[in-house]
Tab-separated table of C-alpha atoms in Angstrom:
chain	number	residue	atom	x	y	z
A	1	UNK	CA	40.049	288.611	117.963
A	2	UNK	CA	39.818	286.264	120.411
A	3	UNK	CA	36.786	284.181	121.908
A	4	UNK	CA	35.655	280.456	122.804
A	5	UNK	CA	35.518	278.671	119.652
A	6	UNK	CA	33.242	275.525	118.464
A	7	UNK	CA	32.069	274.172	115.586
A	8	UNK	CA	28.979	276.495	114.786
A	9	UNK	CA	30.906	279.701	115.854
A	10	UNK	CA	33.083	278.820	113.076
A	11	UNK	CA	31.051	277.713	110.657
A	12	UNK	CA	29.354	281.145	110.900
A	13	UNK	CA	33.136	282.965	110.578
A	14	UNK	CA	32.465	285.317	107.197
A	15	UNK	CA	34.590	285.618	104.169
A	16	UNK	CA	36.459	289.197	104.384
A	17	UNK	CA	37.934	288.849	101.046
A	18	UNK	CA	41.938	288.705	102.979
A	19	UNK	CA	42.876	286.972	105.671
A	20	UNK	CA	42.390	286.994	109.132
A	21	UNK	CA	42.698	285.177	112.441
A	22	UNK	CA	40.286	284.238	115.565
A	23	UNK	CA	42.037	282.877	118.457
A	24	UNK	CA	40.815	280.306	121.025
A	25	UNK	CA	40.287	281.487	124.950
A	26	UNK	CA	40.590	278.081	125.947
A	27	UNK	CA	43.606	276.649	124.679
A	28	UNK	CA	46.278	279.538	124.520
A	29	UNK	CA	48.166	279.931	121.013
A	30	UNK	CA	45.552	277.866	119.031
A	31	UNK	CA	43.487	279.685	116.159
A	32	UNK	CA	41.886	279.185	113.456
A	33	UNK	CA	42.784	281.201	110.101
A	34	UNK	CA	40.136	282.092	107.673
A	35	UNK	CA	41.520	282.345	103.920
A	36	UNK	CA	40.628	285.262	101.285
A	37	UNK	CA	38.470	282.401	99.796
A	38	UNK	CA	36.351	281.165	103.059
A	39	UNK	CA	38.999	278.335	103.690
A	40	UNK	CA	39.767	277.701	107.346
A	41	UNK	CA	42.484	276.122	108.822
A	42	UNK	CA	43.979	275.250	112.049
A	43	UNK	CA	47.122	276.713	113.507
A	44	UNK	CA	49.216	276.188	116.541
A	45	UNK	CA	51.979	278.971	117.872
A	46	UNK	CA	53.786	277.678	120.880
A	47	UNK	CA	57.391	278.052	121.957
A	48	UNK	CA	59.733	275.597	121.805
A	49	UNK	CA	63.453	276.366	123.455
A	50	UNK	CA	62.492	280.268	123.576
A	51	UNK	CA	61.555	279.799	119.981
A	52	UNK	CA	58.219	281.081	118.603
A	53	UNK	CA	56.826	278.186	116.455
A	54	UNK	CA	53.844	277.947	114.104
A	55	UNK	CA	52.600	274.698	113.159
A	56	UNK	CA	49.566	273.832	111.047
A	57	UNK	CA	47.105	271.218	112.517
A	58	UNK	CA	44.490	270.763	109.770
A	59	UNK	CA	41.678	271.794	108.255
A	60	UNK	CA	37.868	272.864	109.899
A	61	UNK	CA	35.771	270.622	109.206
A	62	UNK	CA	38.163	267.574	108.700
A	63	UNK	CA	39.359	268.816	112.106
A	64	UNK	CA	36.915	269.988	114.942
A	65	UNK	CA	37.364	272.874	117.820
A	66	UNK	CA	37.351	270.048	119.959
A	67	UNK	CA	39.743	267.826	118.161
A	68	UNK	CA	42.067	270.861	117.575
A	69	UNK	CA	42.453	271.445	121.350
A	70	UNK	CA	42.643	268.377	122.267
A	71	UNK	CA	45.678	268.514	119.925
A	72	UNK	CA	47.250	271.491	120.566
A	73	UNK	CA	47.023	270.339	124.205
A	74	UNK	CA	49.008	267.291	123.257
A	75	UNK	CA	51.641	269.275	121.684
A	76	UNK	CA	52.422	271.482	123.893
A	77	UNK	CA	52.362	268.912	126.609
A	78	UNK	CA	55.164	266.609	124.490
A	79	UNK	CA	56.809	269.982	123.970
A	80	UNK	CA	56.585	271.146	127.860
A	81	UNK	CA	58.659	267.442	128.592
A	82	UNK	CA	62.025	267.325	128.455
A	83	UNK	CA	63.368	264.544	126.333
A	84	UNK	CA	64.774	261.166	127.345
A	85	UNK	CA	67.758	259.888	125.432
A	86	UNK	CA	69.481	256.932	126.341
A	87	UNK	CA	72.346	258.464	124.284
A	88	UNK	CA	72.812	261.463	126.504
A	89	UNK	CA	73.491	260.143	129.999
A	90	UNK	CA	76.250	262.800	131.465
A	91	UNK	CA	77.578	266.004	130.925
A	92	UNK	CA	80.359	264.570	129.106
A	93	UNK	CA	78.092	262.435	126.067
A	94	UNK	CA	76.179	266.128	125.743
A	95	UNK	CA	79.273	267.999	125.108
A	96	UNK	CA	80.037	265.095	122.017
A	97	UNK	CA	76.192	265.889	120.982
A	98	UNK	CA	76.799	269.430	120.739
A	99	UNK	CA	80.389	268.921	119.644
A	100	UNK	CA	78.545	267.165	116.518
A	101	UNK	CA	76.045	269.765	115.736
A	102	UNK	CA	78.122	273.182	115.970
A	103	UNK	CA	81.958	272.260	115.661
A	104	UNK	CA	81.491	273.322	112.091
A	105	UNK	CA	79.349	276.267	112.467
A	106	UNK	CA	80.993	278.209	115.298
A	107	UNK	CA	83.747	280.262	115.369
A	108	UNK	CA	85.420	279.703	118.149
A	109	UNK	CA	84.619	276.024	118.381
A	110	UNK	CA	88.561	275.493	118.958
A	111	UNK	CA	88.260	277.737	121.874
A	112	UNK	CA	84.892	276.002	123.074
A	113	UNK	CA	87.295	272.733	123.384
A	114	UNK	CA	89.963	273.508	124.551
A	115	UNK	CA	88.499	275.069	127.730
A	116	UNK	CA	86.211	271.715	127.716
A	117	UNK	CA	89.331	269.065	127.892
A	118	UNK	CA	91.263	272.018	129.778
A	119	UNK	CA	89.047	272.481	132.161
A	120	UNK	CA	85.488	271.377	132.383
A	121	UNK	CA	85.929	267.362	131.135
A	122	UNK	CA	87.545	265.998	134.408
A	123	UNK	CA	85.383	268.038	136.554
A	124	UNK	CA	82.106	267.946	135.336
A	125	UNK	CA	81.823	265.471	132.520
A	126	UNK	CA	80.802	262.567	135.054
A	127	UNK	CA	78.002	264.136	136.048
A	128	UNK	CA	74.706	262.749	134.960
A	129	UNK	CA	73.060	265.481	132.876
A	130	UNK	CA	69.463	265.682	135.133
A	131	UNK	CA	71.928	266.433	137.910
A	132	UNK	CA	73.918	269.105	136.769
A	133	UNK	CA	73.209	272.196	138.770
A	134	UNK	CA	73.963	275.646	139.178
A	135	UNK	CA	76.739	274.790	142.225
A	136	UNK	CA	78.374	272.706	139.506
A	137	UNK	CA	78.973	275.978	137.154
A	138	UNK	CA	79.686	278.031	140.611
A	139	UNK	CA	82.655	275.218	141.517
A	140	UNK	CA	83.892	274.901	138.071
A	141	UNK	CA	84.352	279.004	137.877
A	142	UNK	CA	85.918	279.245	141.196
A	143	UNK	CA	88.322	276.405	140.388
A	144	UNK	CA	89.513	277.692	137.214
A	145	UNK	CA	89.635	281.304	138.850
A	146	UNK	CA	92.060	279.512	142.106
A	147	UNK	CA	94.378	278.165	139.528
A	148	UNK	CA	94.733	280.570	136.691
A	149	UNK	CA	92.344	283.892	137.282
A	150	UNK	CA	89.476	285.589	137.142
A	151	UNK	CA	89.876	285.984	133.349
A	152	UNK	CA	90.062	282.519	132.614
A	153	UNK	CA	87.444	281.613	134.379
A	154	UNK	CA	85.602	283.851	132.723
A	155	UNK	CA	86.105	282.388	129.523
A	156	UNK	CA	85.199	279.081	130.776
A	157	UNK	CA	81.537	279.950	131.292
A	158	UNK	CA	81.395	281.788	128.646
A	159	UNK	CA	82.497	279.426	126.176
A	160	UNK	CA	80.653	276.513	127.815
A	161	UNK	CA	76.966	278.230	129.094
A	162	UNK	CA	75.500	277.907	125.351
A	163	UNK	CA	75.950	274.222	125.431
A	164	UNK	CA	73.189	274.515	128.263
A	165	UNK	CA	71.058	276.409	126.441
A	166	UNK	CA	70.909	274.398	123.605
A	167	UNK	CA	70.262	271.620	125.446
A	168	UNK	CA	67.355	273.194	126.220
A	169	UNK	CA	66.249	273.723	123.287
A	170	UNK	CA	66.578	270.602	122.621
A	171	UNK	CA	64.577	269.295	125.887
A	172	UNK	CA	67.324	267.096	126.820
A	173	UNK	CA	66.930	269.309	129.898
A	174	UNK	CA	64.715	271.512	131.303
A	175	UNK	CA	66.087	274.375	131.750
A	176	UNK	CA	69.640	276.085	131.459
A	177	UNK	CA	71.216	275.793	135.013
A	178	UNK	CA	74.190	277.902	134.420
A	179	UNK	CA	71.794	280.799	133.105
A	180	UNK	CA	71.975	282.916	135.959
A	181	UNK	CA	75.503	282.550	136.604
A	182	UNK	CA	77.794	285.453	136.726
A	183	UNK	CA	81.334	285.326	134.561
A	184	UNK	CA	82.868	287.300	136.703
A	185	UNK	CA	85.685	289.353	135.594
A	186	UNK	CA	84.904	289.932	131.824
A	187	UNK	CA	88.248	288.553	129.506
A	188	UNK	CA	90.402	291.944	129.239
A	189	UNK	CA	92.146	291.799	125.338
A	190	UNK	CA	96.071	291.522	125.769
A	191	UNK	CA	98.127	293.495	124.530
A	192	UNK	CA	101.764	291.870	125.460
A	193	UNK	CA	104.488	292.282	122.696
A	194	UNK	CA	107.563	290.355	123.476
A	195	UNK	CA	110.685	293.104	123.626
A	196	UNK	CA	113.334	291.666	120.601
A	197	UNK	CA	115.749	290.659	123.868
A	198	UNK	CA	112.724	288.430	125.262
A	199	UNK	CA	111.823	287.257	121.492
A	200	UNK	CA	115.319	286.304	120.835
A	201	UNK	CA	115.492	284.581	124.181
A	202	UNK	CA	112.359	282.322	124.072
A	203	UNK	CA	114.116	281.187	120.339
A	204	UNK	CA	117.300	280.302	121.942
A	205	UNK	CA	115.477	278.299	124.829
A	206	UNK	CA	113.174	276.454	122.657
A	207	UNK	CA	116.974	274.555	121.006
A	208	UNK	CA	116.679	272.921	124.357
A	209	UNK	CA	112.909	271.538	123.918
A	210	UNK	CA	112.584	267.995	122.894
A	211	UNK	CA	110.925	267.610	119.211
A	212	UNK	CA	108.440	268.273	118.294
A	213	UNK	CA	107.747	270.854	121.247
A	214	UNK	CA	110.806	272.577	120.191
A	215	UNK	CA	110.293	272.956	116.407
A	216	UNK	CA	106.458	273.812	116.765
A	217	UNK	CA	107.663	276.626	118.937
A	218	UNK	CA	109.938	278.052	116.151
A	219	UNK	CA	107.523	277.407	113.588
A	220	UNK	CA	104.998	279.481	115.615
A	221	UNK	CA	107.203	282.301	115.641
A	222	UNK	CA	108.230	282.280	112.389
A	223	UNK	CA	104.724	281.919	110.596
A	224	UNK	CA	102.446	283.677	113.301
A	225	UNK	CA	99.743	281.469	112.337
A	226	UNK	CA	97.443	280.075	115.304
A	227	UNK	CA	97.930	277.562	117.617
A	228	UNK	CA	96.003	275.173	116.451
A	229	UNK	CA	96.834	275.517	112.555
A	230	UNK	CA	100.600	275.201	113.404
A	231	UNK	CA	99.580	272.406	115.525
A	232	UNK	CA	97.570	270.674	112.818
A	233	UNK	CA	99.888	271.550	109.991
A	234	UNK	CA	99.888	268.191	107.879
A	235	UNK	CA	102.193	267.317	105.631
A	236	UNK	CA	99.780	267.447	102.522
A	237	UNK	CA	98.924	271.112	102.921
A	238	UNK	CA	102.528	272.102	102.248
A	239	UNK	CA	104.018	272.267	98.591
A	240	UNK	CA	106.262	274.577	96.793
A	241	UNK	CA	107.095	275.881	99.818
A	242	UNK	CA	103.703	277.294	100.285
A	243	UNK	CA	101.979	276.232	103.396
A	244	UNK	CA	98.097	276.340	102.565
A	245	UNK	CA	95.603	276.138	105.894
A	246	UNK	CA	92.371	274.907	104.549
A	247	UNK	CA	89.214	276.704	104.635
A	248	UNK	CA	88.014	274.406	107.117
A	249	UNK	CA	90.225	275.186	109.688
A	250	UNK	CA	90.153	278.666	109.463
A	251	UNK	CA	88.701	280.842	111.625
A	252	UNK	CA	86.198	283.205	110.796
A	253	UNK	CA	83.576	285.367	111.845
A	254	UNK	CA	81.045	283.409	109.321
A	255	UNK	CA	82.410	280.483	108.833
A	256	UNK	CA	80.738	279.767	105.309
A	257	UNK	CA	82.822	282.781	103.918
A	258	UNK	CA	85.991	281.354	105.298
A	259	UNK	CA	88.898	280.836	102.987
A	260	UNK	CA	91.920	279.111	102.321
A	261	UNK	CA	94.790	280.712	103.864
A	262	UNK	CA	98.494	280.612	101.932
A	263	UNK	CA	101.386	281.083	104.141
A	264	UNK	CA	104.994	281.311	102.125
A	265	UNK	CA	107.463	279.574	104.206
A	266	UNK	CA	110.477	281.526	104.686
A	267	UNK	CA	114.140	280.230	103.759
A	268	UNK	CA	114.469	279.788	107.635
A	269	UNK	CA	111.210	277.938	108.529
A	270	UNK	CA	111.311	276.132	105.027
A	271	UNK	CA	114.543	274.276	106.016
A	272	UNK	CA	112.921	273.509	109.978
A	273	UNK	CA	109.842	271.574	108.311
A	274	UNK	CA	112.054	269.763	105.673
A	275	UNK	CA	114.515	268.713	108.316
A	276	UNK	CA	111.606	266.560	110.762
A	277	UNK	CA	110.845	263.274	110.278
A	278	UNK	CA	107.996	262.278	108.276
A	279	UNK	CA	106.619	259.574	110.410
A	280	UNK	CA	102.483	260.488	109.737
A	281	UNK	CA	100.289	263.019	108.647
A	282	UNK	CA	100.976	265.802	111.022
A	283	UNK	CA	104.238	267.113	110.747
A	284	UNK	CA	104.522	268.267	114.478
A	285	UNK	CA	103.217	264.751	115.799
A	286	UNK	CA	102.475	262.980	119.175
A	287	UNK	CA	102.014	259.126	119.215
A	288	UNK	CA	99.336	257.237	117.578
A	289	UNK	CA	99.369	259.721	114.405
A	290	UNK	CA	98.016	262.443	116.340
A	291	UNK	CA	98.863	266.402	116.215
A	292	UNK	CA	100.305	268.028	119.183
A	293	UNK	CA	98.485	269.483	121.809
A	294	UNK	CA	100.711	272.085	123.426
A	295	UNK	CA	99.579	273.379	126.950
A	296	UNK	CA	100.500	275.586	129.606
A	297	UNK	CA	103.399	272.318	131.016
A	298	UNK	CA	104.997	272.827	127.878
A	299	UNK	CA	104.519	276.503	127.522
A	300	UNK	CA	106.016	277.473	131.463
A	301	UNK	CA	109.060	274.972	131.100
A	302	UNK	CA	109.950	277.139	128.498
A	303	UNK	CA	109.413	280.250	129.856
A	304	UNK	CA	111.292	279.520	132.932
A	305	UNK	CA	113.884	278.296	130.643
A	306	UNK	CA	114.058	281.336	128.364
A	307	UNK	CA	113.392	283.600	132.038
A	308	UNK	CA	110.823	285.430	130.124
A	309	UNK	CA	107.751	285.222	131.866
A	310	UNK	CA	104.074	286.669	131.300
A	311	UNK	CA	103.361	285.771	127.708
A	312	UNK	CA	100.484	283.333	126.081
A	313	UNK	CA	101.240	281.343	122.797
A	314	UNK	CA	98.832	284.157	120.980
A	315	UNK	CA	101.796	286.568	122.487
A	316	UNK	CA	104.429	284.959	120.141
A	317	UNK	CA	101.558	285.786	117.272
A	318	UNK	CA	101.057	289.150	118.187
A	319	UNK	CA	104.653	289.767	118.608
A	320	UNK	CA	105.484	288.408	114.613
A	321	UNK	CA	103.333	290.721	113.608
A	322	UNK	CA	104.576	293.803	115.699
A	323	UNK	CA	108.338	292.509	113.839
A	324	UNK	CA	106.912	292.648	110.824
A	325	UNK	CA	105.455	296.847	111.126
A	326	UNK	CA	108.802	297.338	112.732
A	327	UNK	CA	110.431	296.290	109.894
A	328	UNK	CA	108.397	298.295	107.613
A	329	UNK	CA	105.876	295.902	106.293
A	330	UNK	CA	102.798	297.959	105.786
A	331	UNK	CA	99.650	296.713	107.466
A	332	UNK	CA	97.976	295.821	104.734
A	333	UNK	CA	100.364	293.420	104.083
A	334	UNK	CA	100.784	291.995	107.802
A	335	UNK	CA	97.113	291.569	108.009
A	336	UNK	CA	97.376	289.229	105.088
A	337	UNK	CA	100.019	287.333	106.164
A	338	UNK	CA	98.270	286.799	109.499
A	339	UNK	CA	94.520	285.186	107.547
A	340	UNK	CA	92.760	287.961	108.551
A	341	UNK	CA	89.377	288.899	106.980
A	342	UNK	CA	89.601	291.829	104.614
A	343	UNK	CA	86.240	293.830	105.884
A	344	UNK	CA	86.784	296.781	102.899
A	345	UNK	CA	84.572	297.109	99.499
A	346	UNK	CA	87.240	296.319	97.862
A	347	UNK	CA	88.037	292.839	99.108
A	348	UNK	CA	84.830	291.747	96.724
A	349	UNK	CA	86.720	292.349	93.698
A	350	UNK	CA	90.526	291.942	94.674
A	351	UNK	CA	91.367	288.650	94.477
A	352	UNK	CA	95.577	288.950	94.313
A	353	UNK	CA	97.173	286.446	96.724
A	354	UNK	CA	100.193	288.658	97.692
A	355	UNK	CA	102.207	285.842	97.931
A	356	UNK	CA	105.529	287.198	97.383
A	357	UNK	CA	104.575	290.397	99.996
A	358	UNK	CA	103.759	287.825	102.424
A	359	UNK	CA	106.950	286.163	101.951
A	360	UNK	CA	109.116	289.531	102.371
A	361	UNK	CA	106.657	290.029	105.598
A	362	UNK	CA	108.072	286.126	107.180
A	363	UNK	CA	111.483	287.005	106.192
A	364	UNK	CA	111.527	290.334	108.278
A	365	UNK	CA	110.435	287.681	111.175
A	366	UNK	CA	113.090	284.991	110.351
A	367	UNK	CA	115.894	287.439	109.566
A	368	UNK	CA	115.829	288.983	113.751
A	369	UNK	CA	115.921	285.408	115.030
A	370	UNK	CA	117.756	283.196	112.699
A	371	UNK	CA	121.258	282.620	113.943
A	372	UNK	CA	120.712	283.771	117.849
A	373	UNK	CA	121.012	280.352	119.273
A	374	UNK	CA	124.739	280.208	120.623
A	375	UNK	CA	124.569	276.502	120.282
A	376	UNK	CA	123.953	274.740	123.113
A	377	UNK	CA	120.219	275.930	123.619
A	378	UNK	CA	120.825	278.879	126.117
A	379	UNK	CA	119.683	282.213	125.388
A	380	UNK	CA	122.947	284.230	125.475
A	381	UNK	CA	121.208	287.061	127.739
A	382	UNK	CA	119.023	286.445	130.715
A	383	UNK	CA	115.855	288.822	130.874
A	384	UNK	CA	114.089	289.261	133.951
């Protein structure tokens, strides 16, 4: 029901015994609600960000039709205007804004980074945020496409395009400028498994890799853990030869059910922690106390070194666990050794830790590349 309300129109609204609602003509989305009991109050639905919002204004007659539009007008007005925040200048102090509000909640916040400092920082993060454009999400695709591919590009925008609309929603800009921009190629999932010859090559090469770049690498291999956990392994999360990955750093489709994550070291990559210096907190370290941040420098020198080309650091994960099937680990088994979420019934009411099944699972990995090294950091096969 809808009509041009004032003051004697709704004095005269009758008492139906249950609620109901008589909009305003004049001022779209206000109304006024009449209660079971003859109470009548004041409402506002406008959207905010693409959101649907109801808020109450008061109460007829503390509040008249004439004082509730002139209200409603108000609000929709402050929420029409984009913010002005003198703490949100460029592109680069909105991606620490958003940093703040989702790092925790998303799941591939690591990813969301990474393609940020990769990527996005040095080209766009200058850029004062009421000038960035659609031409600036256009450059930054084909840029990343020139130097790496379509895929990666892909990623880029994909990863980065809900900072804009959140922004939005937050009226520190007007509008999304990157919404009608197309990814491209959509990010095909990989399916590279390093051949044992290539496995035990990349081992071999890494020898010749300066610490920590070298040890990280064998550590990766051995645990097939994630980048970034192997990267970030501290020195406090290790004990009894157990390497725990906090809940907080693991990923997870909802992050509020994540876990803790035990990894057992084997003999092999027991013996490579205990043997590097403990000069901070991280145990594969950079200076200043910082963790590693292994790129794509790091990761070609060795490829060209080991003459195994085409692989990704996830390869090297993906490739532990296709050693660990081979070697008759059941998948059960390799899934837990890996963190990953067990989806099944079950999983509610199992709460074993199959640490010592685990442990077999990293010693199938360890036992076909311990030893291979012939000593002076060279693979002892070239594969092309």
């Amino acid at each position: 029901m809808t009509e041009r309300l004032n003051d004697t129109k709704i004095k005269a609204l009758k008492v139906r015994g249950q609620r109901y609602e008589v909009r305003d003509s004049v001022v779209r989305g206000l109304y006024v609600e009449v209660g079971a009991k003859g109470g009548k109050v004041w409402w506002l639905q406008a959207s905010r960000g693409g959101k649907r919002e109801r808020m109450r204004l008061g109460t007829f007659l503390a509040l008249s039709s004439q004082s509730a539009r002139n209200q409603a007008t108000l609000i929709k007005d402050d929420i029409a205007r984009p913010r002005s925040s003198t703490e949100v200048k460029t592109t680069a102090a909105l991606f620490e804004r958003y940093k703040n509000v989702h790092e925790d909640k998303r799941r591939a916040w690591r990813d969301v980074e990474s393609v940020w400092l990769n990527w996005a920082r040095d080209r766009i993060g200058h850029v004062p945020l009421t000038d960035i454009t659609h031409h600036h999400g256009l450059d930054l695709r084909d840029y990343v496409a020139s130097k790496t591919g379509a895929a990666r590009a892909a990623k880029v925008l994909i990863y980065l395009r809900p900072m804009f609309n959140w922004a939005a929603r937050e009226r520190l800009i007007d509008t999304n400028p990157w919404a009608g921009i197309s990814a491209g190629l959509s990010p095909q999932p990989r399916d590279r498994v390093l051949s044992p010859l290539e496995w035990r090559a990349v081992w071999d090469a890494s020898f010749a890799e300066p610490s920590p770049f070298g040890p990280f690498t064998r550590s990766l291999m051995l645990s097939g853990q994630r980048l970034s956990n192997v990267a970030q392994m501290r020195w406090d999360e290790i004990s009894d030869d157990v390497w725990t990955i906090p809940r907080a750093k693991f990923k997870a489709t909802r992050p509020e059910r994540a876990k803790a994550h035990e990894v057992p070291l084997s003999t092999t990559l027991s013996k490579l922690i205990n043997e590097m210096p403990k000069t901070c907190e991280y145990v594969f370290n950079a200076r200043g106390n910082k963790p590693i941040q292994p790129g794509s420098r790091q990761k070609n020198r060795l490829a060209e070194r080991a003459c195994v080309s085409g692989w990704t650091y996830h390869d090297l994960r993906r490739t532990a666990a296709t050693r660990m099937a081979e070697g008759k680990v059941s998948r059960f088994i390799i899934e837990r050794a890996l963190g990953h979420a067990d989806q099944g019934v079950t999983a509610t009411y199992d709460r074993a830790s199959y640490r010592d099944e685990k442990l077999e699972a990293f010693e199938v990995v360890a036992s076909g590349l311990s030893g291979t090294t012939n000593g002076n950091g060279k693979s002892g096969a070239t594969v092309k």
